[in-house]
Amino acid sequence: MSVDAPPVTPTIAPLTRRKDPRQQTQRILNVVTLFLGVGIWWALSATGINLPSPPEVLAAAVKLAADGTLWNDMLASLTRVLTGFALGTALAIPVGFVMGWYAWARGLLEPWVQFFRTIPPLAIIPLAIVLMGIGEQPKIFVIFLAAFLSCVISTFQGVVQVDRTLINAARVLGAKDGTIFAKVVVPASTPFILVGMRVGLGSAWATVVAAELIAAQEGLGYRMQQAQIYYQLPTIFVGLIVIGILGLIMDRALLLVEKKLTGWQERR
Amino acid sequence: MNTDERPKIEINDITKVYELGKEQFYALGGVSLTLADNEFVTVVGPSGCGKSTMMNILAGLDEPTSGTARVDGKLVKGPSPERGVIFQQYALFPWLTVRKNVEFGLKTARVSAAERHERAEHFIEMVGLTQFADALPKMLSGGMKQRCAIARAYAMNPSILLMDEPFGALDALTRVKMQEHLLHTWEQEKRTVMFITHDVDEAAFLANRVVVMAARPGRIQKIVNVDLPYPRTEEMRLSREFADLRNEIWHAVYHQSPKSDRTDAITANQESEKS
Ligand SMILES: Nc1ncnc2c1ncn2[C@@H]1O[C@H](COP(=O)(O)OP(=O)(O)O)[C@@H](O)[C@H]1O
Ligand SMILES: [Mg+2]
């Protein structure tokens, strides 16, 4: 059949993953700025400002790693974040779907979600400690809340923005509500859910350190708190840098998942 | 009445009224139309004359305020895979490949995997997308997307096809190719088609009959028979007869007199209020 010649060549290979020269310059600049930043830090610490120098911080890191403290603290903080985050998103996704799908659920739940969203999670800590004591529970609870609130909003928005035409297309192909939900609404809102999860993970991570400052026996936040009491600046720096790096790694991991799951999106 | 002569589609005095504040707005003000089996009817008219409203009612995606729509004598109640619908915005599921899109309805209907594959394969080939069977919609041009949507509708083996400005978003060249392609497909797999467009040329080229609609209230202005045989060719498109036909339709669309019982009443009222 001599229908219109396909304007796209039939390479069904993934998106153009060719090395873009502009992208390469970006990479180089990223590395340059890293060295520049450390250089400026080093220079500043050499001028006599009360800052530990990079070698001092490195030494502190090696020492903390060697006696196992650093790994213990990382494990403790990560466990809290991941537990709170997992619980938060596990609840947020169904709640967000129900809010987006049923008008009555939105009417009942949205005011509460919006209200709690305006309270910084840290402001909940005193209440959580009074109600739950100073064990793991209040810390995980606060992280859970932070992750839940940011994820529920975007899941809900994802469901609301699903294109009516796609739903109609499914209906005329014979799909009933259950199928439409599972086969259209869920995939169509996946990009939104993943954005919500990334924001949720970010706020969970931000909250954990603060939660550990209050009452803990281990964890990166606790370590920094201790270091503050004994005036160990290098240890505080190690804590900050490790928190930053772990946060970045987790974010990148989710970004990767997002790319895998939502590669079907048309990018304008 | 003999069942063989019963019309495929019967639209019987349908109105669709929207309440706009205190006003009543007649999106459709009593439309009646019948389509015979395997007829190809195009509906053309200015935007806002109720073309989509009429089609959505037939599709079961919308309900009339009064009147009835019947397909094969059965009252239309909700959507059904019996009535294939093709939307202007393609409405492909962007996370599914061409093949999976075409199989969507079959899967919903629990058609066995083997038969599903076979039918998908057949209709993907029919629309010339075999090479792209495993591509995602984002890899396809507008024309290819719409061909995929056509294959998806055909795969359900519908008895009628409802198309709402399916080529409206395509450039003029692709549009002409798609028209030829659609007719080619339709001649292989005859169905009763209602095809909505706002393009006079397209309306005339495709149809057995062209229904011209007018707005305020939405109504049928004129029905023009197209006495050209199928297959339609480029020569026909450039012929004298076709030009006359196009003129006739053009006049009906662009020089609409506000003539209808209902509008007559309305305009008469307004006039008497003014004076
Ligand atoms: N939900 C609605 N509420 C109010 N008016 C509507 C609604 N849907 C459609 N209309 C009106 O009905 C008329 C017919 O619409 P439509 O069938 O989409 O026209 P067409 O497809 O011919 O352009 C338009 O004037 C439109 O504004
Ligand atoms: Mg329309």
Coordinates of C-alpha atoms in Angstrom, one line a residue, chain B residues 8-233:
Chain B
K8 CA -28.4 0.8 10.8
I9 CA -28.5 4.1 12.7
E10 CA -31.6 5.9 13.7
I11 CA -31.5 9.3 15.3
N12 CA -35.0 10.4 16.3
D13 CA -35.7 14.0 17.2
I14 CA -32.8 14.4 19.5
T15 CA -32.4 17.5 21.6
K16 CA -29.5 18.4 23.9
V17 CA -30.1 21.4 26.1
Y18 CA -27.6 23.1 28.3
E19 CA -28.7 25.5 31.0
L20 CA -26.6 28.6 30.9
G21 CA -27.7 30.6 33.8
K22 CA -31.4 31.2 33.2
E23 CA -31.1 30.6 29.4
Q24 CA -31.7 27.3 27.8
F25 CA -29.1 26.6 25.1
Y26 CA -30.1 24.1 22.4
A27 CA -26.8 22.4 21.4
L28 CA -29.1 20.2 19.4
G29 CA -32.6 21.3 18.6
G30 CA -34.4 18.3 17.4
V31 CA -32.2 16.3 15.0
S32 CA -33.4 13.3 13.1
L33 CA -31.2 11.3 10.7
T34 CA -31.0 7.7 9.5
L35 CA -28.0 5.9 8.1
A36 CA -28.3 2.7 6.0
D37 CA -26.0 -0.2 6.5
N38 CA -22.5 0.3 5.1
E39 CA -23.2 3.9 4.3
F40 CA -20.5 6.5 4.6
V41 CA -22.0 9.7 5.8
T42 CA -20.1 12.9 6.6
V43 CA -21.4 15.6 8.8
V44 CA -20.1 19.1 8.1
G45 CA -21.0 22.4 9.7
P46 CA -19.6 25.5 11.5
S47 CA -18.0 24.9 14.9
G48 CA -20.5 24.8 17.7
C49 CA -23.4 23.4 15.7
G50 CA -23.5 20.2 17.8
K51 CA -21.6 17.8 15.6
S52 CA -19.6 16.4 18.5
T53 CA -22.6 16.4 20.7
M54 CA -24.5 14.2 18.2
M55 CA -21.6 11.9 17.8
N56 CA -21.1 11.5 21.6
I57 CA -24.7 10.7 22.0
L58 CA -24.4 7.9 19.4
A59 CA -21.3 6.7 21.0
G60 CA -23.0 6.5 24.4
L61 CA -20.6 8.9 25.9
D62 CA -23.3 11.6 26.4
E63 CA -27.1 11.5 26.8
P64 CA -29.7 13.4 24.9
T65 CA -32.2 15.7 26.7
S66 CA -35.0 14.2 24.7
G67 CA -35.3 11.9 21.7
T68 CA -33.6 8.5 21.0
A69 CA -30.6 7.1 19.2
R70 CA -30.8 3.5 18.0
V71 CA -28.2 1.3 16.4
D72 CA -29.5 -1.9 14.8
G73 CA -32.8 -1.1 16.4
K74 CA -31.3 -1.1 19.9
L75 CA -31.4 1.9 22.1
V76 CA -28.0 3.4 22.7
K77 CA -27.2 3.2 26.4
G78 CA -23.6 3.8 27.3
P79 CA -20.6 3.1 25.2
S80 CA -20.1 -0.3 23.6
P81 CA -17.3 -1.8 21.5
E82 CA -19.9 -2.4 18.9
R83 CA -19.6 1.3 18.1
G84 CA -16.0 2.2 17.3
V85 CA -15.0 5.8 18.0
I86 CA -12.1 7.8 16.7
F87 CA -11.2 11.0 18.3
Q88 CA -9.5 14.1 16.9
Q89 CA -6.8 13.9 19.6
Y90 CA -5.9 10.3 18.6
A91 CA -6.4 9.2 22.2
L92 CA -3.8 6.5 22.0
F93 CA -2.5 5.2 25.3
P94 CA 1.0 6.8 25.3
W95 CA 2.5 4.1 27.5
L96 CA 1.5 1.3 25.2
T97 CA 3.1 0.3 21.9
V98 CA 1.1 0.4 18.7
R99 CA 0.4 -3.4 19.1
K100 CA -0.6 -3.1 22.7
N101 CA -2.9 -0.2 21.8
V102 CA -4.6 -2.2 19.1
E103 CA -4.9 -5.2 21.5
F104 CA -6.3 -3.0 24.4
G105 CA -10.0 -3.6 23.7
L106 CA -9.5 -7.3 22.8
K107 CA -7.7 -7.9 26.1
T108 CA -10.5 -6.2 28.0
A109 CA -12.9 -8.5 26.2
R110 CA -10.7 -11.5 27.2
V111 CA -9.9 -12.6 23.7
S112 CA -7.3 -15.3 23.8
A113 CA -3.7 -14.2 23.3
A114 CA -3.3 -16.1 20.0
E115 CA -6.4 -14.5 18.5
R116 CA -5.5 -11.1 19.9
H117 CA -2.1 -11.2 18.2
E118 CA -3.5 -12.4 15.0
R119 CA -6.2 -9.7 14.8
A120 CA -3.8 -7.0 15.9
E121 CA -1.3 -8.1 13.3
H122 CA -4.0 -8.0 10.6
F123 CA -5.2 -4.5 11.3
I124 CA -1.8 -3.1 11.9
E125 CA -0.9 -4.3 8.5
M126 CA -4.1 -2.9 7.1
V127 CA -3.1 0.6 8.2
G128 CA 0.5 0.1 7.1
L129 CA 2.1 0.3 10.5
T130 CA 3.7 -3.2 10.6
Q131 CA 7.2 -1.7 10.9
F132 CA 6.1 0.4 13.9
A133 CA 4.1 -2.3 15.7
D134 CA 6.4 -2.2 18.7
A135 CA 7.0 1.6 18.7
L136 CA 5.5 3.9 21.3
P137 CA 3.0 6.5 20.1
K138 CA 5.6 9.3 20.8
M139 CA 7.7 7.9 17.9
L140 CA 4.8 8.3 15.4
S141 CA 3.7 11.3 13.3
G142 CA 0.1 12.6 13.6
G143 CA -1.0 10.6 10.6
M144 CA 0.5 7.4 11.8
K145 CA -1.1 7.9 15.3
Q146 CA -4.5 8.3 13.7
R147 CA -3.9 5.2 11.6
C148 CA -3.1 3.3 14.8
A149 CA -6.4 4.6 16.3
I150 CA -8.2 3.4 13.2
A151 CA -6.7 -0.1 13.6
R152 CA -7.6 -0.1 17.3
A153 CA -11.2 0.7 16.5
Y154 CA -11.4 -1.9 13.7
A155 CA -9.8 -4.6 15.9
M156 CA -13.0 -4.7 18.0
N157 CA -14.9 -5.5 14.8
P158 CA -17.5 -2.7 15.4
S159 CA -20.6 -2.5 13.2
I160 CA -20.4 1.2 13.0
L161 CA -17.5 3.7 13.1
L162 CA -17.9 7.2 14.5
M163 CA -15.1 9.6 13.7
D164 CA -15.0 13.1 15.1
E165 CA -12.8 15.3 13.0
P166 CA -10.1 12.6 12.9
F167 CA -7.9 14.4 10.5
G168 CA -8.5 17.9 11.9
A169 CA -5.1 18.1 13.4
L170 CA -3.2 17.0 10.3
D171 CA -1.5 19.1 7.6
A172 CA -3.3 19.4 4.3
L173 CA -1.1 16.9 2.5
T174 CA -1.2 14.2 5.1
R175 CA -5.0 14.8 5.3
V176 CA -5.5 14.0 1.7
K177 CA -3.4 10.8 2.0
M178 CA -5.3 9.8 5.1
Q179 CA -8.7 10.3 3.3
E180 CA -7.6 8.0 0.4
H181 CA -6.2 5.6 2.9
L182 CA -9.4 5.6 5.0
L183 CA -11.6 4.9 1.9
H184 CA -9.3 2.2 0.8
T185 CA -9.6 0.6 4.3
W186 CA -13.4 1.1 4.3
E187 CA -13.7 -0.6 0.9
Q188 CA -11.9 -3.6 2.3
E189 CA -13.8 -3.7 5.5
K190 CA -17.2 -2.1 4.9
R191 CA -18.8 -0.5 7.9
T192 CA -21.4 2.2 8.5
V193 CA -19.4 5.3 9.1
M194 CA -20.4 8.7 10.5
F195 CA -17.5 11.0 9.8
I196 CA -17.5 14.6 11.2
T197 CA -15.4 17.3 9.7
H198 CA -15.4 21.0 9.2
D199 CA -13.7 20.7 5.8
V200 CA -16.1 20.9 2.9
D201 CA -13.7 19.2 0.5
E202 CA -13.1 16.3 2.9
A203 CA -16.9 16.0 3.4
A204 CA -17.6 15.7 -0.3
F205 CA -14.7 13.4 -1.1
L206 CA -15.5 10.7 1.4
A207 CA -19.3 10.5 1.5
N208 CA -22.3 8.9 0.0
R209 CA -24.2 11.6 1.7
V210 CA -23.2 14.9 3.2
V211 CA -25.2 16.2 6.1
V212 CA -24.8 19.9 6.6
M213 CA -25.6 21.2 10.0
A214 CA -26.3 24.7 11.3
A215 CA -26.0 26.2 14.8
R216 CA -28.3 27.9 17.3
P217 CA -30.0 25.6 17.6
G218 CA -27.9 22.7 16.3
R219 CA -29.9 21.3 13.4
I220 CA -29.7 19.7 10.0
Q221 CA -29.6 22.3 7.3
K222 CA -29.4 20.2 4.2
I223 CA -28.5 16.7 3.0
V224 CA -26.5 16.5 -0.2
N225 CA -26.2 13.2 -2.1
V226 CA -22.9 12.4 -3.6
D227 CA -23.4 10.4 -6.8
L228 CA -19.7 9.6 -7.4
P229 CA -18.8 5.9 -7.4
Y230 CA -16.2 4.3 -5.2
P231 CA -13.2 4.0 -5.4
R232 CA -12.9 7.8 -5.4
T233 CA -9.9 8.9 -7.4

